[in-house]
PDB file of C-alpha atoms in Angstrom:
ATOM      1  CA  MET A 121       0.000   0.000   0.000  1.00 66.00           C
ATOM      2  CA  THR A 122       1.248   3.489  -0.859  1.00 81.00           C
ATOM      3  CA  ASN A 123       1.831   5.801   2.091  1.00 92.00           C
ATOM      4  CA  VAL A 124       0.402   9.309   1.987  1.00 92.00           C
ATOM      5  CA  PRO A 125       1.505  12.698   3.347  1.00 93.00           C
ATOM      6  CA  VAL A 126      -0.395  14.129   6.309  1.00 95.00           C
ATOM      7  CA  PHE A 127      -0.934  17.902   6.394  1.00 91.00           C
ATOM      8  CA  ILE A 128      -1.920  19.360   9.768  1.00 93.00           C
ATOM      9  CA  LEU A 129      -3.557  22.799   9.794  1.00 90.00           C
ATOM     10  CA  SER A 130      -2.323  24.699  12.823  1.00 91.00           C
ATOM     11  CA  ARG A 131      -2.584  28.045  14.562  1.00 91.00           C
ATOM     12  CA  ASP A 132      -1.699  28.974  18.161  1.00 93.00           C
ATOM     13  CA  ARG A 133      -2.989  25.695  19.661  1.00 94.00           C
ATOM     14  CA  MET A 134      -0.690  23.302  21.505  1.00 96.00           C
ATOM     15  CA  SER A 135      -3.063  20.442  20.701  1.00 96.00           C
ATOM     16  CA  VAL A 136      -1.186  20.091  17.414  1.00 97.00           C
ATOM     17  CA  GLN A 137       1.445  18.193  19.396  1.00 97.00           C
ATOM     18  CA  HIS A 138      -1.039  15.395  20.155  1.00 97.00           C
ATOM     19  CA  VAL A 139      -2.003  15.148  16.480  1.00 97.00           C
ATOM     20  CA  ILE A 140       1.632  14.981  15.380  1.00 97.00           C
ATOM     21  CA  GLU A 141       2.526  12.341  17.954  1.00 97.00           C
ATOM     22  CA  TRP A 142      -0.481  10.219  16.995  1.00 97.00           C
ATOM     23  CA  PHE A 143       0.373  10.224  13.298  1.00 98.00           C
ATOM     24  CA  GLU A 144       4.022   9.480  14.083  1.00 97.00           C
ATOM     25  CA  LYS A 145       2.786   6.087  15.302  1.00 97.00           C
ATOM     26  CA  ALA A 146       0.033   5.615  12.715  1.00 97.00           C
ATOM     27  CA  GLU A 147       0.191   3.355   9.677  1.00 97.00           C
ATOM     28  CA  GLY A 148       0.322   4.603   6.102  1.00 96.00           C
ATOM     29  CA  VAL A 149       2.095   7.923   6.799  1.00 96.00           C
ATOM     30  CA  GLU A 150       4.680   9.030   4.247  1.00 94.00           C
ATOM     31  CA  ARG A 151       5.515  12.300   6.009  1.00 92.00           C
ATOM     32  CA  ILE A 152       3.974  14.833   8.353  1.00 95.00           C
ATOM     33  CA  ALA A 153       3.854  18.515   7.454  1.00 91.00           C
ATOM     34  CA  ILE A 154       2.401  21.416   9.416  1.00 92.00           C
ATOM     35  CA  LEU A 155       0.625  24.163   7.483  1.00 88.00           C
ATOM     36  CA  ASP A 156       0.742  26.998   9.971  1.00 89.00           C
ATOM     37  CA  HIS A 157      -1.653  29.932   9.743  1.00 85.00           C
ATOM     38  CA  ALA A 158       0.280  32.872  11.216  1.00 86.00           C
ATOM     39  CA  THR A 159       0.964  31.461  14.694  1.00 92.00           C
ATOM     40  CA  THR A 160       2.268  34.007  17.218  1.00 93.00           C
ATOM     41  CA  TYR A 161       1.861  31.944  20.415  1.00 95.00           C
ATOM     42  CA  GLU A 162       5.402  31.683  21.790  1.00 97.00           C
ATOM     43  CA  PRO A 163       5.176  28.172  23.334  1.00 97.00           C
ATOM     44  CA  LEU A 164       3.955  26.771  19.999  1.00 97.00           C
ATOM     45  CA  LEU A 165       6.720  28.587  18.098  1.00 96.00           C
ATOM     46  CA  ALA A 166       9.208  27.015  20.507  1.00 97.00           C
ATOM     47  CA  TYR A 167       7.675  23.589  19.845  1.00 97.00           C
ATOM     48  CA  TYR A 168       8.010  24.169  16.107  1.00 96.00           C
ATOM     49  CA  GLU A 169      11.718  24.844  16.649  1.00 96.00           C
ATOM     50  CA  SER A 170      12.083  21.504  18.419  1.00 96.00           C
ATOM     51  CA  ILE A 171      10.618  19.512  15.492  1.00 95.00           C
ATOM     52  CA  GLN A 172      12.154  21.464  12.599  1.00 90.00           C
ATOM     53  CA  GLY A 173      14.521  18.646  11.716  1.00 89.00           C
ATOM     54  CA  THR A 174      11.801  16.001  11.846  1.00 94.00           C
ATOM     55  CA  HIS A 175       8.753  17.528  10.161  1.00 95.00           C
ATOM     56  CA  GLN A 176       8.245  20.197   7.535  1.00 90.00           C
ATOM     57  CA  ILE A 177       6.550  23.439   8.583  1.00 91.00           C
ATOM     58  CA  TYR A 178       4.971  25.686   5.974  1.00 86.00           C
ATOM     59  CA  GLU A 179       3.869  29.203   6.877  1.00 83.00           C
ATOM     60  CA  SER A 180       0.840  30.899   5.383  1.00 74.00           C
ATOM     61  CA  GLN A 181      -0.910  34.243   5.830  1.00 61.00           C
ATOM     62  CA  VAL A 182      -4.118  33.290   4.008  1.00 60.00           C
ATOM     63  CA  ASP A 183      -7.461  34.555   5.317  1.00 55.00           C
ATOM     64  CA  ASP A 184      -9.527  31.632   4.082  1.00 56.00           C
ATOM     65  CA  PRO A 185      -7.828  28.536   5.542  1.00 53.00           C
ATOM     66  CA  TYR A 186     -10.159  25.939   4.043  1.00 57.00           C
ATOM     67  CA  THR A 187      -9.991  26.709   0.327  1.00 58.00           C
ATOM     68  CA  GLN A 188      -6.434  28.001   0.360  1.00 63.00           C
ATOM     69  CA  PHE A 189      -4.995  25.213   2.478  1.00 63.00           C
ATOM     70  CA  VAL A 190      -6.660  22.464   0.453  1.00 66.00           C
ATOM     71  CA  ALA A 191      -5.311  24.043  -2.731  1.00 67.00           C
ATOM     72  CA  ALA A 192      -1.869  24.295  -1.129  1.00 67.00           C
ATOM     73  CA  CYS A 193      -1.937  20.603  -0.236  1.00 67.00           C
ATOM     74  CA  ARG A 194      -2.791  19.670  -3.818  1.00 64.00           C
ATOM     75  CA  ARG A 195       0.182  21.707  -5.010  1.00 68.00           C
ATOM     76  CA  LEU A 196       2.473  20.041  -2.476  1.00 66.00           C
ATOM     77  CA  VAL A 197       1.596  16.623  -3.919  1.00 67.00           C
ATOM     78  CA  ASN A 198       1.859  17.950  -7.494  1.00 65.00           C
ATOM     79  CA  GLY A 199      -1.852  17.443  -8.051  1.00 57.00           C
ATOM     80  CA  MET A 200      -1.532  13.662  -7.931  1.00 63.00           C
ATOM     81  CA  GLY A 201      -2.164  10.872  -5.476  1.00 82.00           C
ATOM     82  CA  ARG A 202      -3.769  11.077  -2.070  1.00 90.00           C
ATOM     83  CA  PHE A 203      -3.156  13.113   1.055  1.00 90.00           C
ATOM     84  CA  MET A 204      -4.732  13.584   4.455  1.00 93.00           C
ATOM     85  CA  ILE A 205      -5.701  16.967   5.915  1.00 91.00           C
ATOM     86  CA  VAL A 206      -6.243  17.279   9.667  1.00 93.00           C
ATOM     87  CA  ASP A 207      -7.173  20.152  11.951  1.00 92.00           C
ATOM     88  CA  CYS A 208      -4.903  20.666  14.952  1.00 93.00           C
ATOM     89  CA  ASP A 209      -7.717  20.426  17.534  1.00 92.00           C
ATOM     90  CA  MET A 210      -8.636  16.792  16.934  1.00 95.00           C
ATOM     91  CA  LEU A 211      -8.323  14.083  19.598  1.00 95.00           C
ATOM     92  CA  PHE A 212      -7.403  10.664  18.167  1.00 96.00           C
ATOM     93  CA  THR A 213      -7.336   8.694  21.414  1.00 93.00           C
ATOM     94  CA  GLY A 214      -9.063   5.336  20.820  1.00 94.00           C
ATOM     95  CA  CYS A 215      -9.019   5.567  17.028  1.00 96.00           C
ATOM     96  CA  PRO A 216      -7.229   2.594  15.387  1.00 97.00           C
ATOM     97  CA  THR A 217      -3.797   3.502  14.045  1.00 97.00           C
ATOM     98  CA  ASN A 218      -4.624   1.968  10.662  1.00 97.00           C
ATOM     99  CA  LEU A 219      -7.012   4.841   9.940  1.00 97.00           C
ATOM    100  CA  ILE A 220      -5.226   5.815   6.714  1.00 97.00           C
ATOM    101  CA  PRO A 221      -5.226   2.294   5.188  1.00 97.00           C
ATOM    102  CA  TYR A 222      -8.881   2.004   6.186  1.00 96.00           C
ATOM    103  CA  CYS A 223      -9.724   5.237   4.358  1.00 96.00           C
ATOM    104  CA  MET A 224      -7.545   4.245   1.389  1.00 96.00           C
ATOM    105  CA  GLU A 225      -9.514   1.034   0.989  1.00 95.00           C
ATOM    106  CA  ALA A 226     -12.771   3.000   1.048  1.00 94.00           C
ATOM    107  CA  LEU A 227     -11.583   5.354  -1.710  1.00 93.00           C
ATOM    108  CA  ASP A 228     -10.492   2.336  -3.759  1.00 93.00           C
ATOM    109  CA  ARG A 229     -13.948   0.807  -3.351  1.00 92.00           C
ATOM    110  CA  TYR A 230     -15.987   3.925  -4.204  1.00 91.00           C
ATOM    111  CA  ASP A 231     -14.636   5.843  -7.172  1.00 88.00           C
ATOM    112  CA  ASP A 232     -17.295   8.548  -6.830  1.00 88.00           C
ATOM    113  CA  VAL A 233     -16.109   9.498  -3.320  1.00 90.00           C
ATOM    114  CA  LEU A 234     -13.859  12.556  -3.315  1.00 89.00           C
ATOM    115  CA  LYS A 235     -12.707  12.270   0.298  1.00 91.00           C
ATOM    116  CA  CYS A 236     -13.467  10.306   3.442  1.00 95.00           C
ATOM    117  CA  GLY A 237     -12.477  10.351   7.083  1.00 96.00           C
ATOM    118  CA  PRO A 238     -13.337   9.355  10.632  1.00 96.00           C
ATOM    119  CA  GLY A 239     -16.656  10.251  12.200  1.00 92.00           C
ATOM    120  CA  LEU A 240     -16.957  12.606  15.158  1.00 92.00           C
ATOM    121  CA  TRP A 241     -18.145  11.393  18.560  1.00 89.00           C
ATOM    122  CA  VAL A 242     -21.179  13.280  19.870  1.00 84.00           C
ATOM    123  CA  THR A 243     -22.596  10.847  22.422  1.00 80.00           C
ATOM    124  CA  ASP A 244     -20.304  11.894  25.264  1.00 82.00           C
ATOM    125  CA  LEU A 245     -20.408  15.668  24.900  1.00 82.00           C
ATOM    126  CA  PRO A 246     -20.407  17.458  28.274  1.00 81.00           C
ATOM    127  CA  PRO A 247     -23.716  19.107  29.230  1.00 76.00           C
ATOM    128  CA  THR A 248     -21.731  22.257  30.085  1.00 74.00           C
ATOM    129  CA  LEU A 249     -20.794  22.811  26.433  1.00 76.00           C
ATOM    130  CA  PRO A 250     -22.288  26.242  25.578  1.00 73.00           C
ATOM    131  CA  CYS A 251     -23.014  25.274  21.974  1.00 73.00           C
ATOM    132  CA  LEU A 252     -24.224  21.727  22.743  1.00 76.00           C
ATOM    133  CA  LYS A 253     -27.531  22.066  20.908  1.00 72.00           C
ATOM    134  CA  GLN A 254     -25.912  23.632  17.861  1.00 72.00           C
ATOM    135  CA  VAL A 255     -23.339  20.843  17.687  1.00 77.00           C
ATOM    136  CA  LEU A 256     -25.974  18.114  17.924  1.00 76.00           C
ATOM    137  CA  ALA A 257     -28.285  19.760  15.405  1.00 69.00           C
ATOM    138  CA  THR A 258     -25.450  20.083  12.911  1.00 75.00           C
ATOM    139  CA  GLU A 259     -23.590  16.820  13.438  1.00 80.00           C
ATOM    140  CA  LEU A 260     -26.475  14.387  13.768  1.00 76.00           C
ATOM    141  CA  GLN A 261     -27.647  14.979  10.214  1.00 74.00           C
ATOM    142  CA  TRP A 262     -24.526  13.129   9.058  1.00 80.00           C
ATOM    143  CA  TRP A 263     -25.595   9.872  10.720  1.00 77.00           C
ATOM    144  CA  VAL A 264     -28.828   9.242   8.812  1.00 74.00           C
ATOM    145  CA  LYS A 265     -27.575   8.084   5.406  1.00 81.00           C
ATOM    146  CA  PRO A 266     -25.424   4.950   5.588  1.00 82.00           C
ATOM    147  CA  ILE A 267     -23.660   3.768   2.454  1.00 83.00           C
ATOM    148  CA  SER A 268     -25.862   1.022   1.043  1.00 74.00           C
ATOM    149  CA  LEU A 269     -23.112  -1.529   0.424  1.00 73.00           C
ATOM    150  CA  ASP A 270     -21.221  -0.794   3.634  1.00 78.00           C
ATOM    151  CA  PRO A 271     -23.213   0.673   6.551  1.00 79.00           C
ATOM    152  CA  THR A 272     -20.006   1.343   8.493  1.00 87.00           C
ATOM    153  CA  TRP A 273     -19.655   4.433   6.285  1.00 91.00           C
ATOM    154  CA  PHE A 274     -22.085   7.360   6.099  1.00 89.00           C
ATOM    155  CA  GLU A 275     -22.525  10.087   3.515  1.00 88.00           C
ATOM    156  CA  ALA A 276     -21.512  13.258   5.314  1.00 86.00           C
ATOM    157  CA  ASN A 277     -20.094  16.696   4.799  1.00 84.00           C
ATOM    158  CA  LEU A 278     -16.347  17.053   5.437  1.00 81.00           C
ATOM    159  CA  ASP A 279     -14.155  20.116   5.636  1.00 77.00           C
ATOM    160  CA  THR A 280     -10.656  20.089   7.137  1.00 78.00           C
ATOM    161  CA  THR A 281     -11.540  18.210  10.348  1.00 89.00           C
ATOM    162  CA  CYS A 282      -9.846  15.012   9.179  1.00 94.00           C
ATOM    163  CA  ALA A 283     -10.136  13.505   5.725  1.00 93.00           C
ATOM    164  CA  LEU A 284      -8.199  11.550   3.145  1.00 94.00           C
ATOM    165  CA  HIS A 285      -8.361  13.426  -0.170  1.00 89.00           C
ATOM    166  CA  ASP A 286      -7.824  12.105  -3.667  1.00 87.00           C
ATOM    167  CA  ALA A 287      -6.066  14.792  -5.695  1.00 80.00           C
ATOM    168  CA  ASP A 288      -6.978  13.101  -8.977  1.00 79.00           C
ATOM    169  CA  ARG A 289     -10.677  13.414  -8.127  1.00 78.00           C
ATOM    170  CA  ALA A 290     -10.463  16.859  -6.534  1.00 67.00           C
ATOM    171  CA  MET A 291     -11.349  18.737  -9.715  1.00 65.00           C
ATOM    172  CA  ARG A 292     -14.659  16.950 -10.066  1.00 67.00           C
ATOM    173  CA  LYS A 293     -17.712  19.074  -9.307  1.00 61.00           C
ATOM    174  CA  VAL A 294     -19.853  16.102  -8.350  1.00 65.00           C
ATOM    175  CA  GLY A 295     -19.005  13.446  -5.823  1.00 77.00           C
ATOM    176  CA  ARG A 296     -19.690  12.101  -2.347  1.00 86.00           C
ATOM    177  CA  PHE A 297     -17.972  12.549   0.988  1.00 90.00           C
ATOM    178  CA  MET A 298     -18.018   9.881   3.706  1.00 93.00           C
ATOM    179  CA  ARG A 299     -17.472   9.578   7.445  1.00 93.00           C
ATOM    180  CA  SER A 300     -16.767   6.319   9.201  1.00 93.00           C
ATOM    181  CA  ASP A 301     -18.615   4.750  12.106  1.00 90.00           C
ATOM    182  CA  SER A 302     -16.977   3.349  15.259  1.00 89.00           C
ATOM    183  CA  PRO A 303     -14.221   2.492  15.961  1.00 91.00           C
ATOM    184  CA  TYR A 304     -12.743   4.817  13.329  1.00 94.00           C
ATOM    185  CA  MET A 305     -13.932   7.971  15.069  1.00 93.00           C
ATOM    186  CA  ILE A 306     -12.270  10.966  16.716  1.00 95.00           C
ATOM    187  CA  ARG A 307     -13.242  13.830  18.994  1.00 93.00           C
ATOM    188  CA  HIS A 308     -13.333  17.561  18.409  1.00 91.00           C
ATOM    189  CA  LEU A 309     -11.194  18.691  21.343  1.00 90.00           C
ATOM    190  CA  THR A 310     -12.830  22.116  21.574  1.00 87.00           C
ATOM    191  CA  TRP A 311     -16.188  20.560  22.393  1.00 87.00           C
ATOM    192  CA  TYR A 312     -14.752  19.016  25.552  1.00 87.00           C
ATOM    193  CA  LEU A 313     -13.219  22.130  27.080  1.00 83.00           C
ATOM    194  CA  ASN A 314     -14.487  23.375  30.422  1.00 80.00           C
ATOM    195  CA  PRO A 315     -15.709  26.972  29.859  1.00 77.00           C
ATOM    196  CA  ALA A 316     -14.677  27.754  33.446  1.00 78.00           C
ATOM    197  CA  ASN A 317     -11.131  26.493  32.929  1.00 83.00           C
ATOM    198  CA  VAL A 318     -10.018  27.109  29.354  1.00 85.00           C
ATOM    199  CA  PRO A 319      -6.318  26.364  28.664  1.00 90.00           C
ATOM    200  CA  GLU A 320      -3.997  29.288  28.066  1.00 93.00           C
ATOM    201  CA  ASP A 321      -3.351  28.428  24.427  1.00 93.00           C
ATOM    202  CA  GLU A 322      -7.086  28.298  23.688  1.00 89.00           C
ATOM    203  CA  LEU A 323      -7.586  31.707  25.313  1.00 87.00           C
ATOM    204  CA  TYR A 324      -4.776  33.051  23.183  1.00 90.00           C
ATOM    205  CA  TYR A 325      -6.264  31.507  20.062  1.00 89.00           C
ATOM    206  CA  TYR A 326      -9.678  33.081  20.661  1.00 84.00           C
ATOM    207  CA  ARG A 327      -8.212  36.497  21.353  1.00 83.00           C
ATOM    208  CA  HIS A 328      -6.110  36.543  18.200  1.00 81.00           C
ATOM    209  CA  ALA A 329      -8.050  34.533  15.592  1.00 73.00           C
ATOM    210  CA  LYS A 330      -9.773  36.564  12.883  1.00 70.00           C
ATOM    211  CA  ARG A 331     -12.189  33.728  12.159  1.00 62.00           C
ATOM    212  CA  LYS A 332     -13.832  31.499  14.770  1.00 57.00           C
ATOM    213  CA  GLY A 333     -16.026  28.556  13.818  1.00 57.00           C
ATOM    214  CA  TRP A 334     -19.461  28.572  15.472  1.00 48.00           C
ATOM    215  CA  HIS A 335     -18.697  25.190  17.004  1.00 45.00           C
ATOM    216  CA  ALA A 336     -15.639  26.519  18.801  1.00 49.00           C
ATOM    217  CA  HIS A 337     -17.234  29.304  20.837  1.00 54.00           C
ATOM    218  CA  VAL A 338     -16.720  27.798  24.270  1.00 57.00           C
ATOM    219  CA  LEU A 339     -16.042  31.271  25.634  1.00 56.00           C
ATOM    220  CA  GLU A 340     -19.306  32.770  24.437  1.00 57.00           C
ATOM    221  CA  PRO A 341     -22.234  31.942  26.775  1.00 49.00           C
ATOM    222  CA  GLN A 342     -25.410  30.669  25.141  1.00 47.00           C
ATOM    223  CA  ASP A 343     -28.791  29.578  26.462  1.00 44.00           C
ATOM    224  CA  VAL A 344     -28.388  26.077  27.866  1.00 39.00           C
ATOM    225  CA  SER A 345     -30.930  26.390  30.668  1.00 38.00           C
ATOM    226  CA  GLU A 346     -33.723  24.557  28.854  1.00 40.00           C
ATOM    227  CA  GLU A 347     -34.547  21.134  30.305  1.00 36.00           C
ATOM    228  CA  TRP A 348     -32.781  18.499  28.203  1.00 34.00           C
ATOM    229  CA  GLU A 349     -35.251  15.628  28.137  1.00 35.00           C
ATOM    230  CA  VAL A 350     -34.329  12.645  26.008  1.00 32.00           C
ATOM    231  CA  PRO A 351     -37.353  10.794  24.606  1.00 30.00           C
ATOM    232  CA  PHE A 352     -37.041   7.035  24.841  1.00 28.00           C
ATOM    233  CA  TRP A 353     -37.531   5.658  21.364  1.00 27.00           C
ATOM    234  CA  MET A 354     -35.331   3.254  19.536  1.00 26.00           C
ATOM    235  CA  GLY A 355     -36.701   1.950  16.271  1.00 30.00           C
ATOM    236  CA  ARG A 356     -35.992  -1.737  15.821  1.00 28.00           C
ATOM    237  CA  ASP A 357     -33.467  -1.044  13.078  1.00 34.00           C
ATOM    238  CA  ALA A 358     -32.190   2.262  14.425  1.00 36.00           C
ATOM    239  CA  LEU A 359     -28.673   2.787  15.674  1.00 42.00           C
ATOM    240  CA  PRO A 360     -29.185   2.916  19.454  1.00 44.00           C
ATOM    241  CA  ARG A 361     -26.543   5.405  20.403  1.00 47.00           C
ATOM    242  CA  TYR A 362     -27.847   8.057  17.964  1.00 50.00           C
ATOM    243  CA  ALA A 363     -31.589   7.453  17.806  1.00 49.00           C
ATOM    244  CA  HIS A 364     -32.611   9.430  20.887  1.00 49.00           C
ATOM    245  CA  LEU A 365     -30.227  12.267  20.035  1.00 52.00           C
ATOM    246  CA  ILE A 366     -31.670  12.662  16.550  1.00 48.00           C
ATOM    247  CA  GLU A 367     -35.172  12.757  17.982  1.00 48.00           C
ATOM    248  CA  THR A 368     -34.199  15.312  20.603  1.00 46.00           C
ATOM    249  CA  ALA A 369     -32.334  17.573  18.196  1.00 43.00           C
ATOM    250  CA  GLY A 370     -35.255  17.434  15.792  1.00 41.00           C
ATOM    251  CA  LYS A 371     -37.712  18.577  18.449  1.00 40.00           C
ATOM    252  CA  ILE A 372     -35.541  21.375  19.750  1.00 35.00           C
ATOM    253  CA  TYR A 373     -34.609  22.854  16.414  1.00 33.00           C
ATOM    254  CA  ARG A 374     -37.698  21.858  14.426  1.00 30.00           C
ATOM    255  CA  ARG A 375     -35.307  20.691  11.736  1.00 32.00           C
ATOM    256  CA  ASP A 376     -36.627  18.646   8.851  1.00 34.00           C
ATOM    257  CA  TRP A 377     -35.418  15.339  10.242  1.00 34.00           C
ATOM    258  CA  ASN A 378     -36.804  12.387   8.329  1.00 38.00           C
ATOM    259  CA  HIS A 379     -37.614  10.123  11.264  1.00 36.00           C
ATOM    260  CA  ASN A 380     -39.134   7.424   9.049  1.00 36.00           C
ATOM    261  CA  ALA A 381     -35.928   7.245   7.035  1.00 36.00           C
ATOM    262  CA  VAL A 382     -33.960   6.976  10.256  1.00 34.00           C
ATOM    263  CA  ARG A 383     -36.161   4.210  11.631  1.00 34.00           C
ATOM    264  CA  ASN A 384     -36.141   2.257   8.376  1.00 36.00           C
ATOM    265  CA  ALA A 385     -32.411   2.592   7.669  1.00 34.00           C
ATOM    266  CA  GLN A 386     -30.264  -0.509   7.862  1.00 34.00           C
ATOM    267  CA  TRP A 387     -28.011   0.384  10.773  1.00 29.00           C
ATOM    268  CA  THR A 388     -25.249  -1.736  12.232  1.00 31.00           C
ATOM    269  CA  GLN A 389     -24.860  -2.454  15.909  1.00 30.00           C
ATOM    270  CA  PRO A 390     -22.126  -0.179  17.331  1.00 31.00           C
ATOM    271  CA  THR A 391     -19.027  -1.876  18.639  1.00 34.00           C
ATOM    272  CA  THR A 392     -18.489   0.613  21.440  1.00 34.00           C
TER     273      THR A 392
END
C-alpha cells in the first residue's frame, strides 16, 4: 500500500502536538507537514523549533484557511495521489492507528467518493458545552444516510476536520464525501473544554483569531438552561446510540429530520 503525506492545519494551539505524535505512530504515513496559519503563540513557536529537523513546517498568511490550504496541499503533492488533511484540535485517542489504510480502501472501493475520514463522537459531549444544541443539530444529520453496500460508512459533509483526499478526483464538481462509524472515530477537542477552565493556548487563540467557527465558541455563553429531556424511542433497526439524540435535536430545532428514514435505515450495531 502506498503511504500518503499528512498535512496538519495549525494556529496557536498546543493540541497540534497530540495530532503529530499520533500520526508518528500511525500506519500509512509518508511524512507529516504542518501548514501553519500565522501562529504568534510563543510556546507553539518554541515547539516548532524543536521539530524542525523532523517535520516540515509551511507558513501561510491566508485569510480563508479551508480553500487556500486544500489548494496548497494539492500543489504540495503535485496534483496527484492522495493526502490527508487534519485540523490541529482533533483528539485521536481510541481511534485505530490503521485509519489511513482504512480510508484508502474506502476510496479504492468507491470511485465517486472525493474524500473520506473518521466520524466525530457526539454521544459523550459534556452538558456544560455552551453550543451543545448547535453541535448536535449540525452533526447528527450526518448519521442518517449509511452507504448502502457498507453501513459502516455514512454520507456526510467534510471540511478540514480530518479527511483523506484524492487529488486526482479533486477537480470533479460532483461526488460524495463519507465519514466512518466506530471504531474509526475521533473527537473535536474544543467541544470538551471546560468553559470555566479554558487552557492558556485556547484563550490566546480566541483572542487573536480573525475567524472562529461557530462550534468553537466555548467562551461565548449561550442559552443552555432549557430542560434536556431525552425521549425514549429506539426503532428496531435504528442505531441505538444516535436514535434518541436525533429525535431530541429534531424537536428542539424543528429541523426537517426524516424520522421514518432513520427508523427504516439498515443500521449496524455499534461496537463501542
